[in-house]
Coordinates of C-alpha atoms in Angstrom, one line a residue:
M381 CA 197.2 3.0 -105.1
K382 CA 197.2 1.4 -102.2
A383 CA 194.5 1.3 -99.6
R384 CA 195.0 2.2 -95.8
F385 CA 193.6 -0.5 -93.7
Y386 CA 192.8 1.3 -90.2
P387 CA 196.2 3.7 -89.6
P388 CA 197.8 3.9 -86.1
Q389 CA 196.2 6.6 -84.4
K390 CA 197.9 9.7 -85.8
L391 CA 197.8 13.3 -83.4
L392 CA 199.0 16.7 -86.1
G393 CA 201.3 18.2 -84.0
V394 CA 199.1 21.4 -83.3
A395 CA 201.5 24.5 -82.8
F396 CA 200.0 27.4 -81.8
T397 CA 202.3 29.6 -81.7
L398 CA 204.0 29.0 -84.8
V399 CA 200.9 29.0 -86.8
A400 CA 198.9 32.7 -85.1
C401 CA 202.1 34.4 -86.7
L402 CA 200.7 32.9 -89.9
G403 CA 197.7 34.6 -89.0
L404 CA 198.1 38.4 -92.0
A405 CA 196.2 41.7 -90.8
S406 CA 192.8 43.2 -92.3
G407 CA 192.6 41.6 -96.3
Q408 CA 195.9 40.5 -96.6
L409 CA 194.8 37.0 -98.7
N410 CA 197.6 35.3 -100.2
A411 CA 198.0 36.7 -104.0
A412 CA 197.9 32.8 -105.4
K413 CA 194.5 31.0 -105.8
P414 CA 194.2 28.6 -103.0
N415 CA 193.1 25.7 -103.3
V416 CA 189.0 24.6 -101.4
V417 CA 188.7 21.6 -99.1
L418 CA 185.4 21.4 -98.4
I419 CA 185.6 18.4 -95.5
L420 CA 181.0 17.4 -95.6
M421 CA 180.1 15.3 -92.4
D422 CA 177.1 12.7 -92.9
D423 CA 174.7 12.9 -89.2
M424 CA 177.8 14.7 -86.7
G425 CA 176.0 15.9 -84.4
A426 CA 177.4 20.0 -82.6
H427 CA 178.7 17.5 -79.8
D428 CA 180.4 14.2 -81.8
L429 CA 183.5 15.8 -81.2
S430 CA 186.1 15.8 -78.4
G431 CA 186.9 19.2 -79.2
E432 CA 183.2 20.6 -78.6
G433 CA 183.4 18.4 -75.7
S434 CA 182.1 15.2 -76.2
T435 CA 184.7 13.0 -73.9
F436 CA 183.8 9.8 -74.7
Y437 CA 184.5 10.3 -78.9
Q438 CA 188.4 10.8 -80.2
S439 CA 189.0 13.7 -83.0
P440 CA 191.7 14.6 -82.9
N441 CA 192.8 15.8 -86.6
I442 CA 188.7 17.3 -87.4
D443 CA 189.4 19.2 -84.0
S444 CA 193.1 20.2 -85.2
I445 CA 191.1 22.2 -88.5
A446 CA 189.4 24.6 -85.7
A447 CA 192.1 25.1 -83.4
E448 CA 194.6 26.2 -86.1
G449 CA 191.3 28.1 -88.3
L450 CA 188.0 29.7 -87.2
R451 CA 185.3 28.1 -85.0
F452 CA 181.7 28.9 -85.2
K453 CA 180.0 28.7 -82.3
N454 CA 176.6 29.1 -84.0
G455 CA 176.9 26.9 -87.1
Y456 CA 173.7 25.6 -88.9
A457 CA 172.5 22.6 -91.4
T458 CA 170.0 23.9 -93.6
C459 CA 167.7 21.6 -92.8
C460 CA 167.3 18.5 -89.9
V461 CA 167.8 15.8 -92.7
C462 CA 170.8 15.5 -95.8
S463 CA 170.1 16.3 -99.3
P464 CA 168.6 19.4 -98.6
S465 CA 171.3 20.3 -96.5
R466 CA 173.3 19.0 -98.8
A467 CA 171.9 20.9 -102.3
S468 CA 171.8 23.9 -99.8
I469 CA 175.4 24.1 -100.4
Q470 CA 175.9 23.5 -103.4
L471 CA 173.4 26.0 -104.8
G472 CA 173.4 28.3 -101.2
T473 CA 169.9 28.3 -101.8
F474 CA 167.8 27.3 -98.9
P475 CA 165.7 24.4 -98.3
A476 CA 162.5 26.6 -98.6
R477 CA 163.7 28.3 -102.6
N478 CA 165.0 25.5 -104.7
G479 CA 162.9 22.9 -103.5
I480 CA 164.5 19.5 -101.4
T481 CA 163.1 20.3 -99.1
D482 CA 163.4 16.1 -97.7
W483 CA 166.2 13.5 -98.5
I484 CA 165.6 12.0 -101.8
G485 CA 163.6 8.8 -102.0
A486 CA 161.8 10.0 -99.1
K487 CA 158.1 8.6 -99.5
S488 CA 155.3 12.0 -100.3
G489 CA 151.7 12.8 -99.9
L490 CA 149.7 9.8 -100.7
E491 CA 152.2 7.8 -100.6
W492 CA 153.6 8.2 -97.3
T493 CA 151.5 5.1 -95.4
R494 CA 152.4 6.0 -91.6
P495 CA 149.3 7.0 -89.0
N496 CA 149.5 10.6 -89.4
R497 CA 147.6 14.1 -89.4
V498 CA 148.4 15.6 -92.9
L499 CA 150.6 14.0 -96.5
P500 CA 154.2 14.7 -95.4
A501 CA 154.1 17.9 -98.7
E502 CA 156.3 16.9 -102.8
Y503 CA 159.0 18.5 -103.1
E504 CA 162.0 18.5 -105.9
H505 CA 163.8 15.0 -107.1
R506 CA 167.1 16.6 -108.2
L507 CA 169.3 19.6 -108.4
P508 CA 168.0 21.8 -111.1
D509 CA 170.2 21.7 -114.8
E510 CA 169.7 25.2 -114.9
D511 CA 171.0 26.4 -111.4
V512 CA 175.2 27.8 -110.7
T513 CA 176.5 24.5 -107.9
I514 CA 179.9 25.5 -106.6
A515 CA 181.2 23.4 -108.5
E516 CA 180.1 25.1 -111.8
A517 CA 181.4 28.4 -110.3
F518 CA 184.9 27.3 -109.5
R519 CA 185.4 25.1 -112.7
E520 CA 184.3 28.3 -114.7
A521 CA 187.3 29.9 -112.3
G522 CA 189.8 27.6 -113.8
Y523 CA 190.1 25.0 -111.3
G524 CA 190.4 21.8 -111.3
T525 CA 186.5 20.3 -109.3
F526 CA 187.0 17.0 -107.6
F527 CA 183.7 14.7 -105.6
A528 CA 184.1 11.8 -102.9
G529 CA 181.7 10.1 -101.6
K530 CA 177.7 10.2 -101.1
W531 CA 176.0 12.4 -103.5
H532 CA 172.4 12.0 -102.8
L533 CA 170.3 14.3 -104.4
G534 CA 169.3 13.3 -107.7
D535 CA 169.7 9.4 -110.1
K536 CA 171.9 9.1 -113.1
G537 CA 172.0 12.5 -115.0
S538 CA 171.9 14.2 -111.6
W539 CA 175.2 13.2 -110.1
P540 CA 178.9 15.1 -109.5
D541 CA 179.9 14.9 -113.5
D542 CA 176.7 16.4 -114.1
H543 CA 176.9 19.0 -112.2
G544 CA 180.6 20.8 -112.2
Y545 CA 182.9 18.2 -110.9
D546 CA 185.9 16.8 -112.9
E547 CA 185.8 13.6 -111.2
N548 CA 184.0 12.1 -109.1
K549 CA 184.5 8.7 -107.0
G550 CA 181.2 7.2 -105.3
G551 CA 178.6 9.9 -105.1
H552 CA 175.9 8.3 -106.7
D553 CA 172.3 8.1 -105.8
R554 CA 172.2 6.0 -103.0
G555 CA 172.4 8.6 -98.9
S556 CA 173.7 5.5 -96.8
P557 CA 176.7 2.9 -99.0
P558 CA 175.4 0.4 -100.0
G559 CA 177.9 -2.0 -99.4
G560 CA 179.0 -1.1 -96.5
F561 CA 181.9 0.9 -94.6
F562 CA 183.9 -2.5 -96.0
S563 CA 184.2 -3.4 -99.2
P564 CA 183.3 -4.6 -101.6
Y565 CA 181.5 -1.5 -101.1
K566 CA 178.4 -2.2 -104.2
N567 CA 178.7 1.2 -105.6
P568 CA 178.7 1.9 -109.3
V569 CA 181.1 4.1 -109.3
L570 CA 184.2 3.5 -106.9
E571 CA 185.8 0.3 -107.7
D572 CA 185.7 -2.1 -105.2
G573 CA 188.7 -2.2 -102.4
P574 CA 190.7 -6.3 -101.1
P575 CA 188.2 -7.6 -99.1
G576 CA 186.9 -5.5 -95.9
E577 CA 189.2 -1.8 -96.7
S578 CA 187.8 0.8 -95.2
L579 CA 185.8 3.7 -97.2
P580 CA 186.3 6.6 -94.8
I581 CA 190.0 5.4 -95.7
R582 CA 189.4 4.6 -99.1
L583 CA 187.7 7.8 -100.0
A584 CA 189.9 10.2 -97.9
E585 CA 193.5 8.6 -100.4
E586 CA 191.4 8.8 -103.0
T587 CA 190.7 12.9 -102.2
A588 CA 194.9 13.0 -101.4
D589 CA 195.4 11.1 -104.6
Y590 CA 193.9 13.9 -106.6
I591 CA 195.4 16.5 -104.5
R592 CA 199.2 15.4 -105.0
R593 CA 197.8 15.4 -109.3
H594 CA 196.6 18.8 -108.8
Q595 CA 199.1 20.6 -106.9
D596 CA 200.2 23.0 -109.6
Q597 CA 196.6 24.6 -110.1
P598 CA 194.4 25.6 -108.1
F599 CA 191.4 22.8 -107.2
F600 CA 188.2 22.8 -105.9
A601 CA 187.6 19.3 -104.0
M602 CA 185.2 18.1 -101.4
L603 CA 185.1 15.7 -99.8
S604 CA 182.1 14.6 -98.7
F605 CA 182.0 11.2 -96.2
Y606 CA 178.9 8.6 -96.0
S607 CA 180.6 8.1 -92.4
V608 CA 179.1 8.7 -89.3
H609 CA 175.6 7.3 -91.4
A610 CA 173.9 3.8 -91.1
P611 CA 175.3 1.1 -90.4
V612 CA 176.8 1.4 -88.3
Q613 CA 179.6 -0.6 -88.4
T614 CA 183.7 -0.2 -87.4
T615 CA 186.4 -2.6 -86.7
K616 CA 186.0 -5.2 -83.1
P617 CA 189.6 -3.9 -81.6
L618 CA 187.7 -0.4 -82.0
W619 CA 184.4 -2.2 -80.5
Q620 CA 186.9 -3.6 -77.4
K621 CA 188.8 0.2 -77.6
Y622 CA 185.7 2.2 -76.8
R623 CA 183.5 -1.0 -74.5
E624 CA 185.7 -0.4 -72.2
L625 CA 186.3 3.5 -71.9
A626 CA 182.4 3.7 -72.1
P627 CA 181.5 5.5 -69.3
E628 CA 179.6 3.3 -67.0
L629 CA 175.7 3.9 -66.6
P630 CA 174.6 5.1 -63.1
E631 CA 171.3 2.8 -61.6
G632 CA 168.2 2.9 -61.9
Q633 CA 169.7 5.7 -65.7
E634 CA 167.6 4.8 -68.3
R635 CA 169.6 5.5 -72.2
F636 CA 166.5 6.7 -73.2
K637 CA 163.5 8.9 -72.8
V638 CA 160.8 9.8 -75.6
D639 CA 160.6 12.9 -76.3
R640 CA 157.4 13.4 -77.6
T641 CA 157.4 11.1 -80.2
L642 CA 160.4 8.3 -79.9
P643 CA 163.0 7.2 -77.4
V644 CA 166.2 9.8 -77.3
R645 CA 169.5 8.8 -76.2
Q646 CA 170.8 10.9 -73.1
V647 CA 174.1 9.4 -72.8
Q648 CA 177.6 8.9 -76.0
D649 CA 178.6 5.1 -74.9
H650 CA 177.7 3.3 -78.2
P651 CA 181.1 2.0 -79.1
V652 CA 180.7 0.6 -82.6
Y653 CA 179.7 4.8 -83.2
A654 CA 183.1 6.2 -81.0
G655 CA 185.1 3.9 -82.9
M656 CA 183.0 5.2 -86.6
V657 CA 184.6 8.6 -85.4
E658 CA 188.1 7.4 -85.0
T659 CA 188.6 5.9 -88.4
V660 CA 186.6 9.6 -90.1
D661 CA 189.0 11.4 -88.5
D662 CA 191.5 8.7 -89.9
A663 CA 190.6 9.5 -92.8
V664 CA 190.9 13.1 -92.5
G665 CA 194.8 13.0 -91.5
V666 CA 195.7 11.2 -94.5
V667 CA 194.5 14.4 -95.8
L668 CA 195.2 16.6 -93.5
E669 CA 199.4 15.2 -93.7
T670 CA 199.2 15.5 -97.4
L671 CA 198.3 19.2 -98.0
E672 CA 201.0 18.8 -95.1
E673 CA 203.3 17.1 -96.9
L674 CA 203.4 19.1 -100.4
E675 CA 203.4 22.0 -99.1
L676 CA 200.0 23.5 -100.1
A677 CA 198.7 23.9 -96.8
E678 CA 199.0 27.9 -96.5
N679 CA 197.1 28.8 -99.4
T680 CA 194.6 25.9 -99.5
I681 CA 191.3 26.4 -96.9
V682 CA 189.9 24.1 -95.6
V683 CA 186.2 23.6 -94.6
F684 CA 185.2 21.0 -92.4
T685 CA 180.5 20.7 -91.3
S686 CA 178.4 18.3 -91.6
D687 CA 174.9 18.2 -93.2
N688 CA 172.3 17.7 -90.1
G689 CA 172.1 17.0 -86.1
G690 CA 173.7 13.5 -84.6
V691 CA 171.5 10.6 -84.9
S692 CA 170.0 10.5 -81.3
S693 CA 166.2 8.6 -82.2
G694 CA 164.9 6.9 -85.7
D695 CA 167.7 4.6 -87.6
A696 CA 170.5 3.0 -85.4
Y697 CA 169.6 4.9 -82.0
A698 CA 174.0 5.9 -82.2
T699 CA 174.3 9.0 -80.5
S700 CA 173.3 11.9 -78.3
N701 CA 173.5 15.6 -79.0
L702 CA 172.6 16.7 -74.9
P703 CA 172.6 19.6 -74.3
L704 CA 170.9 20.3 -77.1
R705 CA 167.2 19.0 -78.0
G706 CA 166.7 16.1 -79.7
G707 CA 168.5 14.8 -83.1
K708 CA 169.0 14.3 -86.8
G709 CA 165.4 14.3 -88.4
R710 CA 164.3 16.7 -85.4
Q711 CA 163.0 20.5 -85.9
W712 CA 164.8 21.0 -82.6
E713 CA 168.8 22.1 -81.6
G714 CA 170.5 18.8 -81.9
G715 CA 169.1 18.2 -85.5
I716 CA 170.1 21.0 -87.3
R717 CA 173.7 22.1 -85.5
E718 CA 176.9 22.0 -86.8
P719 CA 180.6 22.2 -85.9
L720 CA 182.2 24.8 -88.8
Y721 CA 184.8 25.4 -89.8
I722 CA 187.0 26.8 -92.3
R723 CA 191.0 26.6 -91.4
F724 CA 193.4 29.0 -93.0
P725 CA 196.5 30.8 -92.4
A726 CA 197.0 32.6 -95.2
A727 CA 193.6 35.0 -93.8
I728 CA 192.8 33.4 -90.6
K729 CA 194.4 34.0 -87.2
A730 CA 194.5 30.0 -85.2
G731 CA 192.2 29.6 -82.1
S732 CA 190.1 32.2 -83.7
E733 CA 186.1 31.9 -82.3
D734 CA 183.1 34.0 -83.6
A735 CA 178.9 33.4 -82.5
T736 CA 177.3 34.2 -85.8
P737 CA 174.3 32.2 -86.7
V738 CA 176.0 30.9 -89.8
T739 CA 175.0 28.2 -91.9
G740 CA 175.6 25.7 -95.1
A741 CA 174.6 28.0 -97.7
D742 CA 177.0 31.1 -96.9
L743 CA 179.8 28.2 -97.9
Y744 CA 179.4 29.1 -102.2
P745 CA 180.3 32.8 -101.3
T746 CA 182.0 32.8 -98.5
L747 CA 184.6 30.9 -100.9
L748 CA 184.5 32.4 -103.6
D749 CA 185.3 35.7 -102.2
L750 CA 188.2 34.1 -100.0
C751 CA 189.4 33.0 -103.5
G752 CA 188.4 36.4 -105.1
L753 CA 186.0 35.3 -107.2
P754 CA 182.7 37.2 -108.7
L755 CA 180.3 36.5 -106.1
K756 CA 176.8 35.0 -108.1
P757 CA 174.4 36.5 -106.1
Q758 CA 171.7 35.6 -108.4
Q759 CA 172.4 31.6 -107.8
H760 CA 173.8 31.6 -104.3
V761 CA 170.8 33.9 -103.1
D762 CA 169.6 32.6 -98.9
G763 CA 174.0 33.1 -98.3
V764 CA 176.1 35.2 -97.7
S765 CA 179.9 35.3 -97.6
L766 CA 181.5 35.1 -93.8
K767 CA 184.7 36.7 -95.0
P768 CA 184.2 39.8 -93.5
I769 CA 184.2 38.4 -90.4
I770 CA 187.1 35.7 -91.7
E771 CA 188.8 39.4 -91.1
G772 CA 187.8 41.4 -87.9
G773 CA 184.8 42.6 -89.0
S774 CA 180.9 41.3 -89.1
I775 CA 178.3 41.0 -90.8
D776 CA 173.9 42.6 -91.1
E777 CA 172.1 40.9 -88.5
R778 CA 169.3 38.7 -90.9
P779 CA 166.8 36.2 -90.2
L780 CA 168.0 32.2 -90.8
Y781 CA 165.0 30.0 -91.9
W782 CA 164.3 26.7 -91.8
H783 CA 161.3 24.3 -94.1
Y784 CA 160.6 20.5 -92.6
P785 CA 157.2 19.5 -93.8
H786 CA 157.5 16.5 -93.9
Y787 CA 157.7 13.4 -91.4
G788 CA 161.4 12.2 -89.9
N789 CA 162.1 8.9 -89.7
Q790 CA 163.8 10.2 -86.4
G791 CA 160.0 11.4 -85.1
G792 CA 160.1 14.9 -86.1
E793 CA 157.1 16.4 -87.1
P794 CA 156.2 18.7 -90.3
N795 CA 157.4 22.5 -89.1
A796 CA 158.9 25.8 -90.4
I797 CA 160.9 28.0 -88.5
I798 CA 162.7 30.6 -88.5
Q799 CA 166.1 32.9 -85.6
L800 CA 166.7 36.4 -85.3
Q801 CA 168.6 37.6 -82.7
R802 CA 167.7 35.0 -79.8
W803 CA 164.9 34.2 -80.4
K804 CA 163.5 30.6 -82.5
L805 CA 160.8 30.4 -83.3
I806 CA 158.5 26.9 -84.6
H807 CA 154.9 26.1 -86.8
Y808 CA 153.4 22.8 -86.6
F809 CA 151.6 22.5 -89.5
E810 CA 149.8 20.0 -87.8
D811 CA 147.8 22.3 -85.6
G812 CA 149.0 25.7 -86.2
R813 CA 151.1 25.5 -83.2
N814 CA 154.0 27.6 -82.9
E815 CA 156.9 27.7 -80.3
L816 CA 159.3 30.5 -79.4
Y817 CA 162.3 29.7 -77.5
D818 CA 165.2 31.7 -76.8
L819 CA 168.2 30.3 -77.2
D820 CA 170.5 32.5 -75.1
N821 CA 169.0 31.7 -72.1
D822 CA 167.6 27.8 -73.1
A823 CA 169.9 26.3 -75.7
G824 CA 168.5 23.5 -74.1
E825 CA 164.6 24.2 -75.9
T826 CA 163.1 23.2 -72.5
S827 CA 160.0 26.2 -72.0
D828 CA 157.8 27.5 -74.5
L829 CA 157.7 30.9 -74.6
S830 CA 155.1 32.0 -76.9
L831 CA 152.0 31.8 -74.2
S832 CA 154.7 33.9 -72.3
N833 CA 155.6 36.7 -74.8
P834 CA 152.6 36.2 -78.2
A835 CA 153.9 39.9 -79.5
K836 CA 156.5 38.6 -80.6
T837 CA 155.2 35.4 -81.0
Q838 CA 153.0 36.8 -83.6
Q839 CA 155.6 38.8 -85.1
L840 CA 157.6 36.2 -86.0
W841 CA 155.4 33.5 -87.5
Q842 CA 154.3 36.5 -89.6
Q843 CA 157.5 37.0 -90.7
L844 CA 158.1 33.6 -91.2
D845 CA 155.1 32.9 -93.0
Q846 CA 155.6 35.7 -95.6
W847 CA 159.2 34.3 -96.2
L848 CA 157.2 30.8 -97.6
T849 CA 154.8 32.4 -99.4
E850 CA 157.7 35.2 -101.2
V851 CA 159.8 31.3 -102.8
G852 CA 156.6 29.3 -103.1
A853 CA 156.5 26.8 -100.3
K854 CA 155.0 24.3 -100.7
R855 CA 153.5 23.2 -97.6
P856 CA 151.3 20.2 -95.9
E857 CA 147.9 18.5 -96.2
P858 CA 145.5 17.5 -94.6
D859 CA 145.9 13.3 -94.6
P860 CA 142.1 12.5 -95.5
R861 CA 143.4 8.8 -93.8
Y862 CA 143.7 10.0 -90.8
D863 CA 142.3 8.9 -87.2
P864 CA 143.6 9.9 -84.2
K865 CA 143.0 6.7 -82.0
Q866 CA 145.2 4.1 -85.2
T867 CA 147.9 7.1 -84.3
Q868 CA 147.9 6.7 -80.7
E869 CA 148.4 3.1 -81.0
Y870 CA 151.0 3.4 -83.7
Y871 CA 153.0 6.1 -80.9
R872 CA 151.9 3.3 -78.0
R873 CA 154.0 0.7 -79.4
I874 CA 156.9 2.0 -80.6
Q875 CA 156.9 4.1 -76.8
T876 CA 157.1 0.6 -74.5
A877 CA 157.4 -2.4 -76.2
N878 CA 159.7 -0.9 -79.0
K879 CA 161.9 1.4 -75.9
Q880 CA 162.6 -1.9 -74.5
R881 CA 164.3 -3.7 -76.5
L882 CA 166.4 -0.2 -77.9
E883 CA 167.3 -0.7 -73.9
D884 CA 168.4 -3.6 -74.1
F885 CA 169.4 -3.9 -77.6
H886 CA 172.5 -1.1 -76.3
Q887 CA 173.4 -3.6 -73.1
R888 CA 174.3 -5.9 -75.0
I889 CA 176.5 -3.9 -77.8
L890 CA 178.7 -2.9 -74.6
K891 CA 179.1 -6.5 -73.2
A892 CA 182.2 -8.6 -73.5
N893 CA 181.4 -11.4 -75.9
W894 CA 178.9 -9.2 -78.4
Q895 CA 179.9 -9.7 -82.2
P896 CA 177.2 -8.4 -84.9
N897 CA 178.3 -11.4 -87.1
A898 CA 181.5 -13.3 -88.2
E899 CA 182.8 -11.4 -90.1
W900 CA 182.4 -8.0 -87.4
W901 CA 182.4 -6.0 -91.1
G902 CA 178.7 -7.0 -91.6
S903 CA 176.0 -4.6 -91.8
F904 CA 173.5 -4.3 -88.2
Q905 CA 171.8 -1.9 -87.6
T906 CA 168.9 -1.5 -84.7
V907 CA 165.0 -1.4 -85.0
D908 CA 163.3 2.3 -85.8

């Protein structure tokens, strides 16, 4: 198969009136078994798309999925980091229940050596063999199953082909691409392409090839990009394009602001990251064009979402999630809010929107339901089918739960969350305090209402505490090595000298003579 090298941007023509005519009345789903293409991004934040309000990033192909389908205005990942969210999609359960509460490979217990008050809780390091994954459910129903891209749900013996996927291109235990985003990939289950071949384009072409080979039978294909995770890498032409498009920082304004633990990016102007967004958008276009070419688009469900918020602190400090607070690894909305779109021309009217809070755990029962397959309520116990919403109705109101008893590399603190109606309560395991936010009136989580509304705070905390106990959630324990002076000095260094290094580095990226290395597609990354 011939690989593409950064094809020109191809805007998908969105014929809104024509697509709207394809929307059928409630319940009239196509009698033929629908195909499914589930597209999962890595580290893409809620506002990292032009269709979600970014004036810097360009993503016409991804935007078209929302424009031609249903956009959930309150889409959520089930965790602020990757592995737990990915497990929820595969299993239909929240991290506290399935035990995968941190990215697999993170240190826990006494292996954690940073000077913090509690020890991160222990967690499961692979998908449980006894659980039935979404791929296994589709395979039981006679579907072909395919996986391409990032897995990060266990070591060998717990890779995609061990959990229901007939074919696996690139999914293994690593969370970031071993060779970066250009060939040679150094990936044990993906052959290298010519030097400099684009990884997201290659993964999209592998997916397109699978669709061509299986167009005469129903298929469930998951395209799980490594993008836009670190290392941030792009080509020189794309860097030049976005360097010229980057907004000028007003005189005296800083690019980073310290929020409790780490500096947090306040502006979208990283030209290398913007190039990554454009490239992965081109890759999504490859798959969408293949569905159109094969006349499969009408009866194919396309889902698009991400595994956690954009990286605004820690890692490469690459994007801003404003007006949402925080980002990947953090407990606020910037860490867990995601784009979540479902396009299904045979059943969904183009341009639909819904404000119901939904999560990645809902995809398992929703996709089975849309395909007319039997649900597995004993498996996807935390997910609910969104088919009633798709058919113009609603689902029962329910609480949503998050559990992250760990310290994030991006400055997050061990916490658990309950969200019910407009209220969001965050419980902190370090000292037992609670924060309460009214998301309807304060989406940026700037005003903690826990002291002014103690009754609601206590009610939600009791509900959250009871749920954590019922599902057997593991909680952090005090660290006997804790030294408050050492902790204070650790964060003082990060918030002063490290912050200045970040300001200097990210300013240099925008200089006309900047380059990461001689080849441009070698790794580079900022220091935490």
